[in-house]
Coordinates of C-alpha atoms and ligand atoms in Angstrom, one line a residue:
M29 CA 112.9 123.3 98.1
S30 CA 111.4 122.1 95.0
Q31 CA 112.0 118.4 94.1
A32 CA 109.0 117.7 91.8
I33 CA 109.4 117.4 88.1
I34 CA 107.2 120.2 86.6
L35 CA 105.1 118.8 83.9
D36 CA 104.8 121.7 81.4
G37 CA 101.5 121.5 79.4
R38 CA 102.7 123.7 76.6
P39 CA 105.0 121.3 74.7
V40 CA 102.3 118.6 75.2
A41 CA 99.8 121.0 73.6
A42 CA 102.2 121.9 70.8
A43 CA 102.6 118.2 69.9
I44 CA 98.9 117.7 69.8
R45 CA 98.4 120.7 67.5
S46 CA 101.1 119.6 65.2
A47 CA 99.4 116.2 64.7
V48 CA 96.0 118.1 64.2
R49 CA 97.6 120.3 61.6
E50 CA 98.5 117.3 59.4
R51 CA 95.0 115.9 59.7
V52 CA 93.4 119.3 58.8
D53 CA 95.7 119.5 55.8
T54 CA 94.5 116.0 54.7
L55 CA 90.9 117.1 55.1
R56 CA 91.5 120.3 53.1
R57 CA 92.9 118.3 50.2
R58 CA 89.5 116.4 50.2
G59 CA 87.7 119.8 50.2
V60 CA 86.6 119.7 53.9
Q61 CA 87.2 122.3 56.5
P62 CA 86.5 121.3 60.1
R63 CA 84.0 123.7 61.6
C64 CA 82.9 124.2 65.2
A65 CA 80.0 126.3 66.4
V66 CA 80.6 127.8 69.8
V67 CA 77.4 129.0 71.6
L68 CA 78.4 131.8 74.0
M69 CA 76.4 134.0 76.3
E70 CA 77.2 137.6 75.8
N71 CA 78.1 138.3 79.5
D72 CA 80.2 135.2 79.9
E73 CA 83.7 136.7 80.3
P74 CA 85.7 133.5 81.1
G75 CA 83.8 131.8 78.2
R76 CA 84.7 134.7 75.9
L77 CA 88.4 134.5 76.7
Y78 CA 88.4 130.7 76.3
T79 CA 86.6 131.1 72.9
Q80 CA 89.1 133.7 71.8
Q81 CA 91.9 131.3 72.6
I82 CA 90.2 128.5 70.8
A83 CA 89.5 130.7 67.8
R84 CA 93.1 132.0 67.6
Q85 CA 94.7 128.5 67.6
A86 CA 92.0 127.1 65.3
A87 CA 92.6 129.8 62.7
D88 CA 96.3 128.9 62.8
L89 CA 95.5 125.3 62.1
G90 CA 92.8 125.9 59.4
I91 CA 89.8 125.0 61.6
A92 CA 86.8 127.4 61.4
I93 CA 85.1 128.6 64.6
D94 CA 81.6 130.1 64.3
V95 CA 80.9 132.0 67.5
R96 CA 77.1 132.2 68.1
I97 CA 76.5 134.8 70.8
V98 CA 73.2 134.7 72.6
S99 CA 71.8 137.5 74.7
A100 CA 72.6 137.7 78.4
K101 CA 68.8 137.6 78.8
A102 CA 68.3 134.4 76.8
S103 CA 66.0 131.7 78.0
T104 CA 66.5 128.0 77.9
A105 CA 64.4 127.9 74.7
D106 CA 66.7 130.6 73.1
L107 CA 69.7 128.5 73.8
V108 CA 68.0 125.3 72.6
A109 CA 67.2 127.2 69.3
A110 CA 70.8 128.3 68.9
V111 CA 72.0 124.7 69.4
A112 CA 69.3 123.4 67.0
A113 CA 70.4 125.8 64.3
A114 CA 74.0 124.5 64.6
V115 CA 72.8 120.9 64.6
D116 CA 70.8 121.6 61.3
D117 CA 73.8 123.3 59.7
P118 CA 75.5 120.7 57.4
A119 CA 78.8 122.8 57.4
V120 CA 79.1 122.4 61.2
H121 CA 80.9 119.3 62.4
A122 CA 81.1 120.1 66.1
I123 CA 79.2 122.1 68.7
L124 CA 80.4 123.6 72.0
V125 CA 78.1 125.3 74.5
Q126 CA 80.3 127.3 76.8
R127 CA 79.7 126.2 80.4
P128 CA 78.9 126.9 83.2
L129 CA 75.5 128.5 82.2
P130 CA 73.7 130.9 84.5
P131 CA 71.7 129.2 87.3
G132 CA 68.3 130.0 85.8
L133 CA 68.9 128.0 82.6
D134 CA 68.2 124.3 82.2
A135 CA 71.8 123.1 81.2
A136 CA 70.7 119.5 80.9
R137 CA 67.9 120.4 78.4
I138 CA 70.4 122.5 76.3
S139 CA 73.0 119.6 76.3
E140 CA 70.3 117.2 75.1
E141 CA 69.7 119.3 72.0
I142 CA 73.3 118.8 70.8
D143 CA 73.4 116.0 68.2
P144 CA 75.7 113.4 70.0
R145 CA 77.7 113.1 66.7
K146 CA 78.5 116.8 66.9
D147 CA 79.0 116.9 70.7
V148 CA 82.6 118.0 70.9
D149 CA 82.8 118.4 74.7
G150 CA 80.9 115.2 75.6
A151 CA 78.0 117.1 77.2
H152 CA 75.1 115.0 75.8
P153 CA 73.8 112.3 78.1
Y154 CA 74.4 109.7 75.4
N155 CA 78.1 110.5 75.3
Q156 CA 78.2 110.6 79.1
G157 CA 76.7 107.1 79.1
L158 CA 79.3 105.8 76.6
L159 CA 82.0 107.2 78.8
M160 CA 80.5 105.3 81.8
A161 CA 80.4 102.1 79.7
G162 CA 84.1 102.6 78.9
E163 CA 83.5 103.3 75.2
S164 CA 84.1 107.0 75.0
F165 CA 83.1 108.8 71.7
C166 CA 83.7 112.4 72.7
V167 CA 85.1 113.1 76.2
P168 CA 85.0 116.5 78.0
A169 CA 88.2 118.3 76.8
T170 CA 89.5 119.1 80.3
A171 CA 89.2 115.4 81.5
A172 CA 90.9 114.2 78.3
A173 CA 93.7 116.8 78.9
V174 CA 94.3 115.4 82.4
M175 CA 94.8 112.0 80.8
E176 CA 97.1 113.3 78.1
L177 CA 99.3 114.7 80.9
L178 CA 99.2 111.5 82.9
H179 CA 100.3 109.6 79.8
Q180 CA 103.5 111.7 79.5
P181 CA 106.8 109.7 79.9
Q182 CA 107.7 111.6 83.1
V183 CA 104.7 110.2 84.9
P184 CA 104.8 106.7 86.5
A185 CA 102.5 104.0 85.1
L186 CA 98.8 104.4 85.8
D187 CA 98.1 100.7 85.8
G188 CA 97.3 99.5 89.3
A189 CA 98.1 103.0 90.8
R190 CA 95.9 104.5 93.6
A191 CA 94.3 107.7 92.4
A192 CA 92.3 110.4 94.2
V193 CA 90.2 112.8 92.3
V194 CA 89.1 115.8 94.4
G195 CA 85.9 117.1 92.8
R196 CA 82.9 115.3 91.3
S197 CA 81.5 117.7 88.7
A198 CA 80.1 116.2 85.5
V199 CA 82.5 118.3 83.5
V200 CA 85.8 117.4 85.2
G201 CA 85.9 115.2 88.3
R202 CA 83.5 112.4 87.3
P203 CA 84.9 112.0 83.7
V204 CA 88.5 112.0 85.0
A205 CA 87.6 109.3 87.5
L206 CA 86.0 107.2 84.7
L207 CA 89.0 107.6 82.4
L208 CA 91.4 106.8 85.2
T209 CA 89.4 103.6 86.0
A210 CA 89.5 102.7 82.3
A211 CA 93.3 103.1 82.5
N212 CA 93.3 100.5 85.4
A213 CA 94.0 103.0 88.2
T214 CA 92.1 102.4 91.5
V215 CA 90.1 105.5 92.0
T216 CA 88.6 107.4 95.0
I217 CA 86.4 110.4 94.2
C218 CA 86.5 113.0 97.0
H219 CA 84.0 115.9 97.5
S220 CA 82.7 118.3 100.1
H221 CA 81.3 115.5 102.2
T222 CA 84.4 113.3 102.2
R223 CA 85.5 112.5 105.8
N224 CA 89.2 112.8 106.6
L225 CA 89.8 114.1 103.1
E226 CA 93.5 114.8 103.9
A227 CA 94.2 111.2 104.9
V228 CA 92.3 109.8 101.9
V229 CA 94.1 112.0 99.4
R230 CA 97.5 111.2 101.0
E231 CA 97.0 107.5 100.2
A232 CA 97.0 108.3 96.5
E233 CA 99.9 108.0 94.1
I234 CA 98.0 110.2 91.6
V235 CA 96.1 113.3 92.7
V236 CA 93.8 115.2 90.4
A237 CA 92.6 118.5 92.0
A238 CA 89.3 119.9 90.4
V239 CA 87.9 121.7 93.4
G240 CA 87.6 125.4 92.4
R241 CA 89.3 126.6 95.6
P242 CA 92.7 128.3 95.4
R243 CA 95.6 126.3 96.9
F244 CA 93.2 123.8 98.5
V245 CA 95.6 120.8 98.1
G246 CA 98.5 121.4 100.5
S247 CA 101.7 119.5 101.2
A248 CA 100.1 117.5 104.1
M249 CA 97.6 116.0 101.6
V250 CA 100.2 114.7 99.2
R251 CA 102.1 111.5 99.5
P252 CA 105.8 111.9 98.9
G253 CA 106.6 111.2 95.2
A254 CA 102.9 111.4 94.1
T255 CA 101.9 112.8 90.7
V256 CA 99.7 115.9 91.1
I257 CA 97.6 117.3 88.3
D258 CA 96.0 120.7 89.0
V259 CA 92.9 121.5 87.1
G260 CA 92.0 124.6 89.1
T261 CA 91.9 128.1 87.5
N262 CA 91.0 130.6 90.2
W263 CA 91.4 134.3 89.6
V264 CA 93.2 135.7 92.7
D265 CA 94.7 139.1 93.0
G266 CA 95.0 139.6 89.3
R267 CA 96.4 136.2 88.4
F268 CA 95.4 132.6 87.9
V269 CA 96.1 130.3 90.9
G270 CA 95.5 126.5 90.9
D271 CA 93.7 124.3 93.4
V272 CA 97.1 123.1 94.5
D273 CA 99.5 125.1 96.8
F274 CA 102.2 124.9 94.2
D275 CA 105.3 125.9 96.2
A276 CA 104.5 123.7 99.2
V277 CA 103.5 120.7 97.1
A278 CA 106.5 121.0 94.8
A279 CA 108.6 120.0 97.8
V280 CA 106.8 116.7 98.2
A281 CA 105.3 115.6 94.9
G282 CA 107.2 113.6 92.3
V283 CA 105.6 115.2 89.2
M284 CA 103.2 118.1 89.1
T285 CA 101.6 120.5 86.7
P286 CA 101.8 124.3 87.0
V287 CA 98.9 126.8 86.8
P288 CA 99.0 128.5 84.3
G289 CA 100.7 126.4 81.7
G290 CA 99.6 122.9 82.8
V291 CA 96.1 121.5 82.1
G292 CA 94.8 124.7 80.4
P293 CA 96.8 124.7 77.1
V294 CA 96.4 120.9 76.8
T295 CA 92.6 121.4 77.1
T296 CA 92.5 123.8 74.2
A297 CA 94.6 121.5 72.0
V298 CA 92.5 118.5 72.9
L299 CA 89.3 120.4 72.0
L300 CA 90.8 121.2 68.6
R301 CA 91.7 117.6 68.1
S302 CA 88.2 116.5 69.0
I303 CA 86.8 118.9 66.4
V304 CA 88.9 117.1 63.8
D305 CA 87.9 113.7 65.2
L306 CA 84.2 114.6 64.6
T307 CA 84.9 116.0 61.2
E308 CA 86.7 112.8 60.1
R309 CA 83.7 110.8 61.4
G310 CA 81.4 112.9 59.3
G311 CA 79.6 114.6 62.3
Ligands
NAP433 P1 82.6 122.6 90.4 O1 81.5 122.2 89.5 O2 82.4 123.8 91.3 O3 82.9 121.3 91.3 C1 83.8 121.5 92.4 C2 83.9 120.1 93.1 O4 84.8 120.3 94.2 C3 82.6 119.6 93.6 O5 82.5 118.3 93.4 C4 82.7 119.9 95.1 O6 82.1 119.0 96.0 C5 84.2 119.8 95.4 N1 84.5 120.7 96.5 C6 84.3 122.0 96.7 N2 84.7 122.4 97.9 C7 85.3 121.3 98.5 C8 85.9 121.0 99.7 N3 86.0 121.9 100.7 N4 86.3 119.7 100.0 C9 86.2 118.8 99.1 N5 85.6 118.9 97.9 C10 85.1 120.2 97.6 O7 83.9 122.9 89.6 P2 84.5 122.3 88.2 O8 83.7 122.8 87.0 O9 84.6 120.8 88.3 O10 85.9 123.0 88.1 C11 86.9 122.7 89.1 C12 88.1 123.6 88.9 O11 88.6 123.4 87.6 C13 87.7 125.1 88.9 O12 88.8 125.8 89.4 C14 87.6 125.4 87.4 O13 87.8 126.8 87.1 C15 88.6 124.5 86.8 N6 88.4 124.2 85.4 C16 89.5 124.2 84.6 C17 89.5 123.8 83.3 C18 90.7 123.8 82.5 O14 90.6 123.5 81.3 N7 91.9 124.0 83.1 C19 88.2 123.5 82.8 C20 87.1 123.4 83.6 C21 87.2 123.8 85.0 P3 80.5 118.8 96.0 O15 80.1 118.0 94.8 O16 80.2 118.0 97.2 O17 79.9 120.1 96.0

């Protein structure tokens, strides 16, 4: 039987968009329209769907999205050129390169080409370094979305809490761990080499699952009353499934996010907010 409070991301996202709308209106009165260039590979179906969602919500708020599609056969140099064109375009305040890129491409080289002042998803090494120094300028949207959810009133205080982040990718796990550390949680990062993973995660009062494996976090891994944030989006049998076994964990957790409807909508809203942040800073 479910006992957990289900932390719905949709009202959180709506509140973020509403604040963004006011800031876009203020910029419009100054004659400025926030504009984000999205570099997308033509065969990237998840990237296309995410871009479509961003573009639809951006249009509603008055933010312009320029989708720059590159060929499925594009080289690293082609993507670098697409990013460089957006960097040189004075009308563009923000740049997003849809990730993950295919294995043959040099993702690090492509990220380096983004001007850090236009780096809306915190992909440039300079912004990654700032995050490590605890002075974040632009943070990957998914990691920022996790923190938005953890700051909701239903969630017990982060200060001093023990947290386990399952996953150490540069896009999700590591930035979440750094942001949790900055919020004074005591953080353990788990990955595929972690010994006794179940026992380690069970120690935590906050669990962030960013594994990419459907229903990986089960009830035996979750301490009773813990807060569980599910970043996973796995396409299984025609629907999205998280990295957390929702029904089983709902019987043990104190607060948890659903998939879909948890981290996903907040990520899109945070990205739109970051576009406006960069526009206001004159990126
Ligand atoms: P990723 O780059 O594949 O990283 C997965 C991480 O999980 C790695 O650190 C890996 O460990 C760890 N892992 C894999 N199998 C494991 C196991 N058996 N035991 C312990 N750790 C294991 O994935 P990602 O980009 O971080 O994404 C994670 C999930 O979040 C995916 O489902 C993705 O679709 C989703 N996602 C959602 C959003 C959103 O906005 N909602 C955005 C981005 C990603 P190693 O490092 O040791 O290999």
